[in-house]
Coordinates of C-alpha atoms in Angstrom, one line a residue:
M1 CA 39.2 -54.1 -48.0
T2 CA 38.1 -51.9 -45.2
N3 CA 41.0 -49.3 -44.1
K4 CA 42.1 -49.5 -40.6
N5 CA 43.6 -46.2 -40.8
L6 CA 41.5 -44.2 -38.4
D7 CA 43.2 -41.1 -38.9
L8 CA 41.6 -41.0 -42.7
G9 CA 38.3 -40.3 -41.1
L10 CA 36.2 -39.7 -44.3
I11 CA 36.5 -41.9 -47.5
A12 CA 34.6 -40.9 -50.7
I13 CA 33.8 -43.6 -53.3
F14 CA 32.6 -42.3 -56.6
K15 CA 30.1 -43.8 -58.8
P16 CA 30.4 -42.4 -62.5
T17 CA 27.7 -43.0 -65.0
G18 CA 29.5 -41.6 -68.0
K19 CA 32.6 -39.3 -68.0
A20 CA 35.0 -39.6 -65.0
E21 CA 38.2 -37.1 -64.8
P22 CA 40.3 -38.4 -62.1
L23 CA 42.1 -35.5 -61.2
K24 CA 38.8 -33.4 -60.9
L25 CA 37.4 -35.9 -58.7
A26 CA 40.3 -36.5 -56.5
R27 CA 40.7 -32.6 -55.9
L28 CA 36.7 -32.7 -55.3
A29 CA 37.3 -35.4 -52.3
R30 CA 40.4 -33.4 -51.1
D31 CA 38.5 -30.1 -51.0
Y32 CA 35.7 -31.4 -49.2
G33 CA 37.5 -32.9 -46.4
F34 CA 38.0 -36.4 -47.5
R35 CA 41.1 -38.3 -46.6
G36 CA 40.6 -41.5 -48.4
A37 CA 39.3 -42.1 -52.0
G38 CA 37.7 -44.8 -54.3
I39 CA 35.8 -45.1 -57.6
I40 CA 33.6 -47.9 -58.9
T41 CA 34.8 -49.1 -62.2
D42 CA 35.6 -51.8 -64.7
D43 CA 38.1 -49.7 -66.6
A44 CA 41.6 -50.5 -65.4
N45 CA 43.1 -47.7 -66.9
L46 CA 40.5 -45.3 -65.0
Q47 CA 41.1 -46.7 -62.0
A48 CA 44.7 -46.9 -62.4
N49 CA 44.6 -42.6 -63.2
F50 CA 42.2 -42.6 -60.0
E51 CA 44.8 -43.7 -57.7
K52 CA 47.9 -41.8 -59.3
A53 CA 45.3 -38.8 -58.8
C54 CA 44.7 -39.8 -55.3
Q55 CA 48.2 -39.6 -54.8
T56 CA 48.6 -36.2 -56.2
F57 CA 46.2 -34.7 -53.6
S58 CA 47.7 -36.8 -50.9
L59 CA 44.5 -39.0 -50.7
T60 CA 44.8 -43.0 -49.7
Y61 CA 43.1 -44.8 -52.1
S62 CA 40.3 -47.2 -50.8
Q63 CA 38.0 -49.6 -51.9
D64 CA 36.0 -49.6 -48.5
A65 CA 32.3 -50.6 -48.7
A66 CA 30.2 -47.4 -48.5
E67 CA 26.8 -46.1 -48.0
P68 CA 24.7 -43.2 -49.8
L69 CA 24.8 -39.8 -48.6
P70 CA 22.6 -39.5 -45.6
T71 CA 20.1 -36.6 -44.7
E72 CA 21.8 -36.1 -41.3
I73 CA 25.3 -36.1 -42.1
V74 CA 27.1 -34.5 -39.4
E75 CA 25.7 -37.1 -37.0
T76 CA 26.5 -40.1 -39.3
V77 CA 30.3 -39.1 -39.1
L78 CA 30.3 -38.7 -35.3
S79 CA 28.3 -42.1 -35.2
A80 CA 31.1 -44.1 -36.9
R81 CA 34.0 -42.0 -34.9
M82 CA 31.7 -43.5 -31.9
H83 CA 32.1 -47.0 -33.2
S84 CA 36.0 -46.6 -34.2
T85 CA 35.3 -46.7 -37.9
N86 CA 36.0 -44.5 -40.7
A87 CA 32.9 -43.0 -42.5
A88 CA 32.6 -43.9 -46.2
F89 CA 30.2 -42.7 -48.5
Y90 CA 29.0 -43.3 -52.3
L91 CA 29.4 -39.9 -54.4
N92 CA 27.0 -40.2 -57.2
L93 CA 28.3 -38.1 -60.2
D94 CA 26.0 -37.5 -63.7
S95 CA 27.0 -38.3 -67.5
E96 CA 29.2 -35.4 -67.6
G97 CA 31.3 -36.6 -64.5
N98 CA 29.8 -33.9 -61.8
L99 CA 28.3 -34.4 -58.4
I100 CA 24.7 -34.6 -58.6
A101 CA 23.0 -31.6 -56.7
S102 CA 21.6 -33.2 -53.8
D103 CA 25.0 -35.0 -52.9
Q104 CA 26.6 -31.6 -53.5
A105 CA 24.5 -30.1 -50.7
K106 CA 25.1 -32.7 -48.5
L107 CA 28.7 -32.2 -48.7
Q108 CA 28.4 -28.5 -48.0
T109 CA 26.9 -28.8 -45.1
L110 CA 29.3 -31.5 -43.9
N111 CA 32.3 -29.0 -45.3
Q112 CA 30.8 -26.1 -43.1
W113 CA 30.8 -28.1 -40.1
L114 CA 34.3 -29.4 -40.6
H115 CA 35.9 -25.9 -40.9
Y116 CA 35.0 -25.4 -37.2
Y117 CA 35.4 -29.0 -35.9
G118 CA 37.5 -31.3 -38.6
H119 CA 40.5 -31.1 -36.1
A120 CA 38.2 -32.6 -33.2
F121 CA 36.5 -35.4 -35.5
Y122 CA 39.9 -36.5 -37.5
E123 CA 42.0 -36.8 -34.3
G124 CA 38.9 -38.0 -31.6
R125 CA 38.3 -41.3 -30.6
P126 CA 35.7 -43.1 -28.4
S127 CA 36.1 -42.1 -24.8
Q128 CA 35.5 -43.6 -21.2
I129 CA 34.2 -39.8 -20.3
T130 CA 30.3 -39.9 -21.3
T131 CA 27.7 -37.4 -21.2
K132 CA 24.2 -37.2 -21.6
A133 CA 22.8 -38.7 -25.0
P134 CA 22.1 -37.6 -27.7
N135 CA 25.2 -35.6 -26.7
L136 CA 29.0 -37.6 -27.0
V137 CA 32.7 -37.3 -26.0
L138 CA 35.4 -38.1 -28.2
Q139 CA 39.1 -38.3 -26.8
N140 CA 42.3 -36.7 -29.1
A141 CA 43.9 -40.1 -30.1
H142 CA 47.4 -38.4 -30.1
A143 CA 47.2 -35.9 -27.3
P144 CA 44.6 -38.0 -24.7
Y145 CA 44.6 -34.8 -22.3
Q146 CA 42.3 -32.9 -25.3
I147 CA 38.7 -33.9 -24.9
Y148 CA 35.9 -33.0 -27.5
L149 CA 32.3 -32.8 -26.2
F150 CA 29.8 -32.7 -29.1
V151 CA 26.2 -31.0 -28.2
K152 CA 23.2 -31.7 -30.5
K153 CA 20.9 -28.7 -30.7
F154 CA 22.2 -27.1 -27.4
S155 CA 21.1 -23.5 -26.9
A156 CA 22.1 -22.4 -23.0
G157 CA 22.2 -24.2 -19.8
T158 CA 24.2 -26.8 -17.9
L159 CA 25.8 -29.6 -19.2
S160 CA 27.3 -33.0 -17.0
I161 CA 30.5 -34.8 -17.6
T162 CA 31.4 -38.0 -16.1
N163 CA 34.4 -40.5 -15.5
L164 CA 36.8 -37.9 -15.8
P165 CA 40.4 -39.2 -15.7
G166 CA 42.0 -36.3 -14.1
Q167 CA 41.6 -32.5 -13.1
I168 CA 40.2 -30.0 -15.9
K169 CA 42.4 -27.1 -16.8
K170 CA 40.1 -25.2 -19.1
I171 CA 37.0 -25.7 -21.2
E172 CA 36.3 -23.6 -24.5
S173 CA 34.4 -23.3 -27.2
L174 CA 36.0 -25.0 -30.4
A175 CA 34.3 -22.6 -33.0
K176 CA 34.8 -19.0 -31.1
R177 CA 37.6 -20.5 -28.7
T178 CA 36.1 -18.8 -25.8
P179 CA 36.5 -19.9 -22.5
L180 CA 33.5 -21.4 -20.8
A181 CA 32.8 -21.6 -17.1
F182 CA 32.6 -25.1 -15.3
K183 CA 32.9 -26.7 -11.8
Q184 CA 34.5 -30.0 -11.0
G185 CA 34.1 -32.7 -8.7
D186 CA 36.1 -35.8 -8.1
E187 CA 34.9 -37.5 -11.2
S188 CA 32.6 -35.1 -12.6
A189 CA 32.1 -31.6 -13.7
T190 CA 29.5 -29.4 -15.2
V191 CA 30.0 -26.7 -18.0
N192 CA 27.8 -23.4 -18.4
I193 CA 26.8 -22.8 -21.9
D194 CA 25.5 -19.1 -21.7
E195 CA 25.7 -18.4 -25.4
P196 CA 23.7 -20.6 -27.9
E197 CA 25.3 -21.0 -31.1
E198 CA 23.7 -21.9 -34.5
G199 CA 23.6 -25.1 -36.1
L200 CA 23.8 -28.6 -35.1
W201 CA 26.6 -30.4 -33.1
R202 CA 28.7 -27.9 -31.6
G203 CA 32.0 -28.8 -29.9
L204 CA 33.5 -28.0 -26.9
R205 CA 37.2 -28.5 -25.8
I206 CA 38.1 -29.9 -22.4
M207 CA 41.8 -29.4 -21.7
L208 CA 43.0 -31.9 -18.6
H209 CA 45.4 -31.0 -16.4
R210 CA 49.2 -32.2 -17.2
S211 CA 51.9 -32.8 -15.2
E212 CA 53.8 -30.4 -17.3
D213 CA 51.5 -27.7 -16.6
D214 CA 52.9 -27.4 -13.0
I215 CA 56.8 -27.0 -14.4
E216 CA 57.8 -23.1 -13.6
K217 CA 58.9 -21.4 -16.3
T218 CA 62.5 -20.3 -16.8
K219 CA 63.5 -17.1 -16.5
Y220 CA 66.6 -15.7 -18.1

């Protein structure tokens, strides 16, 4: 069964080889940023208890097909978003029911990235707005005036954005909440990035102008 709820974003499918504590696993999935979780087991009692544990930690129980955790995990989850799918990963457990070390290291990398860009990732969907690859653009599914530009290994310089549906109100760094200078044409814009940020796949928020922005504030 493939979960069509794209608000989940990330799904953890646990693969126990011995002990498995449902509450511990569900908490782990929640803490690493997953919104869906499942478990591979022939033990009906373990599965039932894991489903209850998912409810306890506000996770959606899932039986999605998954893939092993990739080395380029941030790139993989963004690619899933660009293809309108959730990113579902197998998480390997040792005989004591703990994450194996290599999987834990990859999840820590993802969790650090989600700390800054999780909202944009979970809310983002593919957009008609484009920029030069490998950089990519997502649009907020619930507030379409918010555009998210993700940039891979970019230091400093100018980026072009095309096929814009309207005027830009502002552009800012998602991590630092600092405004960035930009110039806009009819359906395109360029944004200047003067200060490089550490890490891969940094994110920018493009706020489009809305009609309500023109409403004058009432003075009392």
